PDB file of N, CA and C in Angstrom:
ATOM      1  N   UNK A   1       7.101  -9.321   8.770  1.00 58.00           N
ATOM      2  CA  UNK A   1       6.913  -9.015  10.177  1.00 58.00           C
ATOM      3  C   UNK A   1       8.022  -8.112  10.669  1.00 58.00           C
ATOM      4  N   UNK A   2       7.873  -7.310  11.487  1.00 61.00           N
ATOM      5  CA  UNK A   2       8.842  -6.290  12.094  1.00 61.00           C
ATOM      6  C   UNK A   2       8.227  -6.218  13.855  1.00 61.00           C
ATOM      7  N   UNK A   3       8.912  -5.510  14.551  1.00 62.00           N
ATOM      8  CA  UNK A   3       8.423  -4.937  15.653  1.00 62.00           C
ATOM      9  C   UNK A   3       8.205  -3.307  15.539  1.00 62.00           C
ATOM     10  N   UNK A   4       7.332  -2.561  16.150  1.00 65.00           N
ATOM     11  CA  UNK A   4       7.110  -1.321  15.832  1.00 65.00           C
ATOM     12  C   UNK A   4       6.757  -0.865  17.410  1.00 65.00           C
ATOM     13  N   UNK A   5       7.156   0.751  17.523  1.00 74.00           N
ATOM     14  CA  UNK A   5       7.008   1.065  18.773  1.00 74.00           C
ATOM     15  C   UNK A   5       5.638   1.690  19.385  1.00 74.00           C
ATOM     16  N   UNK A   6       4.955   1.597  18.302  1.00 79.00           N
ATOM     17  CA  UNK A   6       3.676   2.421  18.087  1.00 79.00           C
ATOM     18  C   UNK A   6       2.906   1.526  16.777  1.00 79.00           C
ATOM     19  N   UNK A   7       1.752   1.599  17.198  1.00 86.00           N
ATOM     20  CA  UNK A   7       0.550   0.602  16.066  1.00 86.00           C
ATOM     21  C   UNK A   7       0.038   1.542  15.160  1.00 86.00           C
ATOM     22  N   UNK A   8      -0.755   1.784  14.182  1.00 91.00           N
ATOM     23  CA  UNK A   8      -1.208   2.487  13.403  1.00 91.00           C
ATOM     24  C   UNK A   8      -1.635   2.040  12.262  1.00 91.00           C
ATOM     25  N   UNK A   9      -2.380   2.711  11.721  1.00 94.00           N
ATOM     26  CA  UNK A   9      -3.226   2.376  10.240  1.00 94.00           C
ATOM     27  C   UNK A   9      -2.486   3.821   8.835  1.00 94.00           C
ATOM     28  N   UNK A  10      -2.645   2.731   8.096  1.00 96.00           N
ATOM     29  CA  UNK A  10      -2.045   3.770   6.830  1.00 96.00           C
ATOM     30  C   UNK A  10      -2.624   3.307   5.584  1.00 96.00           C
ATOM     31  N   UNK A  11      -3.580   4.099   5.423  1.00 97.00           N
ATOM     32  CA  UNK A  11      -4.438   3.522   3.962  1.00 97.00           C
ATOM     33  C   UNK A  11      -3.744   4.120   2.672  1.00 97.00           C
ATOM     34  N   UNK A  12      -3.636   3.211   1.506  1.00 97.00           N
ATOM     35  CA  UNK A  12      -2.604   4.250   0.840  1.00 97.00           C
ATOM     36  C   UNK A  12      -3.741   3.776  -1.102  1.00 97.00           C
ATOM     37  N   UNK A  13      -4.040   4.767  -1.169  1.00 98.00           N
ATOM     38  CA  UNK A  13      -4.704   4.693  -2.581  1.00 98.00           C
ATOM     39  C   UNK A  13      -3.648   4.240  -3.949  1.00 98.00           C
ATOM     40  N   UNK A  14      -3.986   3.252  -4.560  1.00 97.00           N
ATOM     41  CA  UNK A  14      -3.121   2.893  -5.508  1.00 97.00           C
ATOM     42  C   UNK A  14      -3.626   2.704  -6.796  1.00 97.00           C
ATOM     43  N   UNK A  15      -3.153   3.238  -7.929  1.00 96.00           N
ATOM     44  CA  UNK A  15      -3.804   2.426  -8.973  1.00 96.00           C
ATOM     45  C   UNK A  15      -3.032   1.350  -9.481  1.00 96.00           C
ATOM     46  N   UNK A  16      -3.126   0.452 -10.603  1.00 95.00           N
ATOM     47  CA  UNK A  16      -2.587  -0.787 -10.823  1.00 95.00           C
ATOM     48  C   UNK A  16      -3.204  -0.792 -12.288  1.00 95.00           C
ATOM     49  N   UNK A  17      -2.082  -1.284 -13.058  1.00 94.00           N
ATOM     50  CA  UNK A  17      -1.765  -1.711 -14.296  1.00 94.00           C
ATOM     51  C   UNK A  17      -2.670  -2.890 -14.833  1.00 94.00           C
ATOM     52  N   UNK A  18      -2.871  -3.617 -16.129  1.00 93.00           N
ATOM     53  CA  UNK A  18      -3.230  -4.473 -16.636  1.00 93.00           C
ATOM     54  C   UNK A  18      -2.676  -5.766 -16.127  1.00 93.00           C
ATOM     55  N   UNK A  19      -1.209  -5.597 -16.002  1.00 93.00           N
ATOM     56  CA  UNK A  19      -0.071  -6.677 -15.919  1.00 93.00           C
ATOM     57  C   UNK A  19       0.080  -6.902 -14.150  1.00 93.00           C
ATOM     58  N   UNK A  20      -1.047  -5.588 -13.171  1.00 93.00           N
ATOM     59  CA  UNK A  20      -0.515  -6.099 -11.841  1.00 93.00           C
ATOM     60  C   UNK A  20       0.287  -5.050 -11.021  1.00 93.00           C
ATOM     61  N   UNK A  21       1.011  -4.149 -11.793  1.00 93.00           N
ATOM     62  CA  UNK A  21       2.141  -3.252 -11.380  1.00 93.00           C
ATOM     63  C   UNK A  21       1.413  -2.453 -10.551  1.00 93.00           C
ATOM     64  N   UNK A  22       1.586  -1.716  -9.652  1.00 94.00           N
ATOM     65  CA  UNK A  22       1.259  -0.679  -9.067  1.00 94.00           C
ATOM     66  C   UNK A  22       2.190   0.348 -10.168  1.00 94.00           C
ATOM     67  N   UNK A  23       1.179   1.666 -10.706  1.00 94.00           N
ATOM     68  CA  UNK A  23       1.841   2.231 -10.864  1.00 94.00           C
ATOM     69  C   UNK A  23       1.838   3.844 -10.655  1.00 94.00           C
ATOM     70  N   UNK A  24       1.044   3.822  -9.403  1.00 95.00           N
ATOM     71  CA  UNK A  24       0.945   5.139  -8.816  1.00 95.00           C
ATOM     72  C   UNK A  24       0.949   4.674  -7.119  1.00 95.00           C
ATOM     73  N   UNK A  25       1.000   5.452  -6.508  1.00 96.00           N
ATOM     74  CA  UNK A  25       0.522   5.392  -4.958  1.00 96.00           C
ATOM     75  C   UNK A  25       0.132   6.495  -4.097  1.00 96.00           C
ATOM     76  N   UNK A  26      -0.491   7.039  -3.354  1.00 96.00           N
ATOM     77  CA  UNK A  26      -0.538   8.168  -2.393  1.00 96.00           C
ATOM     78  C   UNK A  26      -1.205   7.765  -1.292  1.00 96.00           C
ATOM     79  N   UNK A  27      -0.800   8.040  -0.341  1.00 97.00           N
ATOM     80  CA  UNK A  27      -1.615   7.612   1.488  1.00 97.00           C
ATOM     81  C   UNK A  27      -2.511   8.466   1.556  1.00 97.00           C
ATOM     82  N   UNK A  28      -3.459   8.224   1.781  1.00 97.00           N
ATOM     83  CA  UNK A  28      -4.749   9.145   2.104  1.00 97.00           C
ATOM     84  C   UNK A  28      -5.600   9.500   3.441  1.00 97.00           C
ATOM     85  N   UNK A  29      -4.882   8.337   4.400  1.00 96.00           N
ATOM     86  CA  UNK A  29      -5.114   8.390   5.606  1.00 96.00           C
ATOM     87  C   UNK A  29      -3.630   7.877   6.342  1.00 96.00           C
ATOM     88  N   UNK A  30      -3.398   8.647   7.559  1.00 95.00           N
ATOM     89  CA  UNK A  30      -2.496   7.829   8.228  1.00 95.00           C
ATOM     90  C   UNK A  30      -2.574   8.073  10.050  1.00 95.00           C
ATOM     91  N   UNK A  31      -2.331   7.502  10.757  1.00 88.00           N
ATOM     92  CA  UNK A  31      -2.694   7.827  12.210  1.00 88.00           C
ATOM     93  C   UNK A  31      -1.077   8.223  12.749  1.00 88.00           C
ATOM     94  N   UNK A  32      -0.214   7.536  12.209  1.00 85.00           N
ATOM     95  CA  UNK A  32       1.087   7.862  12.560  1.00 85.00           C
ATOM     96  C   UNK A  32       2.009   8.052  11.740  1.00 85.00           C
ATOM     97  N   UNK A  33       2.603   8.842  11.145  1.00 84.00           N
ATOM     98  CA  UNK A  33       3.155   9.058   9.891  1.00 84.00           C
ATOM     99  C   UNK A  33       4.741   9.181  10.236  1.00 84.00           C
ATOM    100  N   UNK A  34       5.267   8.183  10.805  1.00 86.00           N
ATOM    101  CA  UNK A  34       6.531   7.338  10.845  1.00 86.00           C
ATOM    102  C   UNK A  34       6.600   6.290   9.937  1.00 86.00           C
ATOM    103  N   UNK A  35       5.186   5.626  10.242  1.00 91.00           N
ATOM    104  CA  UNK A  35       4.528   4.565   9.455  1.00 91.00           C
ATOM    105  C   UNK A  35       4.775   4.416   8.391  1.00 91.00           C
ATOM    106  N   UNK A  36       4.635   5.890   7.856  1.00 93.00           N
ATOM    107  CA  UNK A  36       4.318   6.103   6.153  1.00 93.00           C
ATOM    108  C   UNK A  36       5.496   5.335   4.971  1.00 93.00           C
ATOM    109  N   UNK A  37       6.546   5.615   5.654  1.00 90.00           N
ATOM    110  CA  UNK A  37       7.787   4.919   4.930  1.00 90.00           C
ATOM    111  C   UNK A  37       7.667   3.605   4.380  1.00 90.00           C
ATOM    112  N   UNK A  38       7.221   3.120   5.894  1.00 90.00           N
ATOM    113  CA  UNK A  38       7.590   1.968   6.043  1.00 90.00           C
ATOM    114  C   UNK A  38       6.223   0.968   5.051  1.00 90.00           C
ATOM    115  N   UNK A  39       5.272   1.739   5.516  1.00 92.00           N
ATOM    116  CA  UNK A  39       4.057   1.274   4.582  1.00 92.00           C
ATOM    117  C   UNK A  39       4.222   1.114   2.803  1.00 92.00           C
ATOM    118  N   UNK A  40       4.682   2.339   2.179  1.00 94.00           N
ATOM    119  CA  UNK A  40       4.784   2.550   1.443  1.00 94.00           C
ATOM    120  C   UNK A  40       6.423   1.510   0.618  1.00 94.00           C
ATOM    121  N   UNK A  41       6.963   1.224   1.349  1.00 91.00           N
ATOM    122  CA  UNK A  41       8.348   0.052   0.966  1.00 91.00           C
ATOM    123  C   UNK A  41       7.069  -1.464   1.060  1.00 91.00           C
ATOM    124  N   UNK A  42       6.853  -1.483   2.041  1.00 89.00           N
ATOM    125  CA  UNK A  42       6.251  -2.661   2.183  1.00 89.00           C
ATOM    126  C   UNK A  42       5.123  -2.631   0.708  1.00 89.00           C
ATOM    127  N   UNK A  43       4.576  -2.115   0.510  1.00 92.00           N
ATOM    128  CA  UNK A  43       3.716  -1.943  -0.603  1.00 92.00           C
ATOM    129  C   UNK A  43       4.326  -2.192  -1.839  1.00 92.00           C
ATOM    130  N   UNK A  44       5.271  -1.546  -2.324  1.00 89.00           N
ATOM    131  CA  UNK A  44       6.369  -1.673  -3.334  1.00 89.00           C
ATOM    132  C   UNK A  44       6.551  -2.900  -3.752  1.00 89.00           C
ATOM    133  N   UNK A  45       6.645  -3.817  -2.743  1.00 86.00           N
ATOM    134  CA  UNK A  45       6.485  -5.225  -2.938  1.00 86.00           C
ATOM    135  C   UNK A  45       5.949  -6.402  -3.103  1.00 86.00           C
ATOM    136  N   UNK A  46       4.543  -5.665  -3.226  1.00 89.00           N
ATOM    137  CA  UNK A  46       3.115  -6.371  -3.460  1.00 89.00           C
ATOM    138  C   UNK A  46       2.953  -6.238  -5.100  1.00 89.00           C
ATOM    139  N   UNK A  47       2.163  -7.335  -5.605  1.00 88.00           N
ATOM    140  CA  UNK A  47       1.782  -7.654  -7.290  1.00 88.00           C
ATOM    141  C   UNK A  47       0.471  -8.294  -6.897  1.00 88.00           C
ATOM    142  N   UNK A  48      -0.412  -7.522  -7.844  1.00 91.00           N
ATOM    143  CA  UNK A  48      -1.423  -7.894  -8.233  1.00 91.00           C
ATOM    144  C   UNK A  48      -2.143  -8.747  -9.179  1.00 91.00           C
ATOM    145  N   UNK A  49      -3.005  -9.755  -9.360  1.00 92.00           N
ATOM    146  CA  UNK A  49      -2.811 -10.776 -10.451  1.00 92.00           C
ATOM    147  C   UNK A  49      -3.210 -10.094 -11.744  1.00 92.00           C
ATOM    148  N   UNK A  50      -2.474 -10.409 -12.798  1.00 91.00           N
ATOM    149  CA  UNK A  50      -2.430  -9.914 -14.348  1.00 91.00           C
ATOM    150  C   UNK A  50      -3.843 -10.457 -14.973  1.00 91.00           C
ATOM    151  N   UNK A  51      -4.349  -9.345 -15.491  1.00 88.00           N
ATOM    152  CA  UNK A  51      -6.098  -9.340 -15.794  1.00 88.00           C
ATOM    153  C   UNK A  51      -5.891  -8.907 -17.473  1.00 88.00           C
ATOM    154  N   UNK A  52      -5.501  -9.585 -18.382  1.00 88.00           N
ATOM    155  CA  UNK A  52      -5.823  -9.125 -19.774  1.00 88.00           C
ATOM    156  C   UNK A  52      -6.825  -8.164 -20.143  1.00 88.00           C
ATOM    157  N   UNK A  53      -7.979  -8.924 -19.670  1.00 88.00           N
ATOM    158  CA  UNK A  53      -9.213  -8.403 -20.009  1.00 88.00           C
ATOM    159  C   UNK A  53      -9.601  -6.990 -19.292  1.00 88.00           C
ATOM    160  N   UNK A  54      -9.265  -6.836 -18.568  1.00 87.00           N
ATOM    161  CA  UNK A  54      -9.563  -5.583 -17.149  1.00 87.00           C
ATOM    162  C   UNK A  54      -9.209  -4.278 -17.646  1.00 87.00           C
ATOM    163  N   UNK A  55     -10.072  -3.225 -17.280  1.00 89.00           N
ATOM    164  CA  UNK A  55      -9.597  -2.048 -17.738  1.00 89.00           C
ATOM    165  C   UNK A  55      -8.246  -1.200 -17.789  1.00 89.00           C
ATOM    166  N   UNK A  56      -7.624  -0.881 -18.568  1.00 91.00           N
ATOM    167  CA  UNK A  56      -6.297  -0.569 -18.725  1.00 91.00           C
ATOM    168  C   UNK A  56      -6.005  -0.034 -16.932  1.00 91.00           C
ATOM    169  N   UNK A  57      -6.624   0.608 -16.231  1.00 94.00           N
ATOM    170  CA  UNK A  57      -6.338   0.865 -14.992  1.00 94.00           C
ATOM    171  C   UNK A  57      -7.312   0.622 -14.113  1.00 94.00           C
ATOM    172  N   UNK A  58      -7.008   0.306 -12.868  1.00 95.00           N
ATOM    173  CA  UNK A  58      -7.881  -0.018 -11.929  1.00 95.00           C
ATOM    174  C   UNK A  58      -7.739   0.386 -10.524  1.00 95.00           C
ATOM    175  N   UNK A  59      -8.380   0.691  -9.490  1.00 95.00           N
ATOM    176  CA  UNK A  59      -7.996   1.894  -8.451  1.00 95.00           C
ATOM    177  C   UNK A  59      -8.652   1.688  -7.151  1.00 95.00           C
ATOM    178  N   UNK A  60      -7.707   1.663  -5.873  1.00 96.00           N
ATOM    179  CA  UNK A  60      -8.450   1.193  -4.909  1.00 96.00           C
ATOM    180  C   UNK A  60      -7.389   1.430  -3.810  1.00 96.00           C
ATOM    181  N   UNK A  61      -7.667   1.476  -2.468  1.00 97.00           N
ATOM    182  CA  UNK A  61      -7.095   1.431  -1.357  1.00 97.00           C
ATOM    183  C   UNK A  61      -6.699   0.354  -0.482  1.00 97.00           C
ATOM    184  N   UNK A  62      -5.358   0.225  -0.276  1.00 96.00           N
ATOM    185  CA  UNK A  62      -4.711  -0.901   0.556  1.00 96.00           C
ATOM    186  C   UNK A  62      -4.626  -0.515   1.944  1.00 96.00           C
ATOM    187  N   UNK A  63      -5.569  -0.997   2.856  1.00 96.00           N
ATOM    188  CA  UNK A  63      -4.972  -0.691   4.350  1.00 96.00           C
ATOM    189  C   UNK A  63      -3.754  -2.056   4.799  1.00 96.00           C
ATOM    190  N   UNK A  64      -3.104  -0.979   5.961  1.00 93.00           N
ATOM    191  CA  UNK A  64      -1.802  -1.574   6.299  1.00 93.00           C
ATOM    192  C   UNK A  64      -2.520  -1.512   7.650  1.00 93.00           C
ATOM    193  N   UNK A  65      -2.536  -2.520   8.415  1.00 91.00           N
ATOM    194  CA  UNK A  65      -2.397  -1.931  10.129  1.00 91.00           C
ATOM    195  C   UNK A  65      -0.857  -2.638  10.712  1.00 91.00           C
ATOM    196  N   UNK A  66      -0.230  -1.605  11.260  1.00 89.00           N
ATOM    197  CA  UNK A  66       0.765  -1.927  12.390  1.00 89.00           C
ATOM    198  C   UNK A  66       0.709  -2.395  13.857  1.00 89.00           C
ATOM    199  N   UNK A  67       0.642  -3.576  14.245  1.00 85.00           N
ATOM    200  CA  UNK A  67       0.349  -3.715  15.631  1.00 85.00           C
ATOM    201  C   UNK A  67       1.549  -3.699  16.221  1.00 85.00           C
ATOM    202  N   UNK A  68       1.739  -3.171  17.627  1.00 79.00           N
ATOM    203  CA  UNK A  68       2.749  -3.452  18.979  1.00 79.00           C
ATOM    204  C   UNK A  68       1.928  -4.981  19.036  1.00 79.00           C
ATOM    205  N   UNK A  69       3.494  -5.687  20.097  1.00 71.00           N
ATOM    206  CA  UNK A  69       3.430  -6.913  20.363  1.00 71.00           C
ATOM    207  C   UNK A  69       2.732  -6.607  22.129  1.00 71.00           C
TER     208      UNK A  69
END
């Protein structure tokens, strides 16, 4: 949780590893791109559950929304 001075959406395309890792990222949408930083740290810190079986890569978009209080 943070406070932010401005709300916004930041969709950020990621692919992800066998083991969970993110190991690419790029934003593909953003409404406020102050955001972007902050989205993209916050993301950094997300793991995905480890899929043996699952195709060596797998690919999809994480939306972030930022709300004001």
């Amino acid at each position: 949780e943070a406070e932010f001075h401005e709300g916004g959406i930041v969709v950020i395309h990621v692919t992800v590893d066998r083991n969970g890792d993110i190991i690419e990222k790029r934003i593909t949408k953003s409404s406020n791109h102050q955001l972007d930083k902050i989205a993209l740290e916050k993301l950094s810190n997300a793991r995905f559950s480890k899929s043996d079986g699952s195709e060596p890569q797998q690919f999809g978009d994480v939306t972030i929304t930022f709300k004001t209080r």
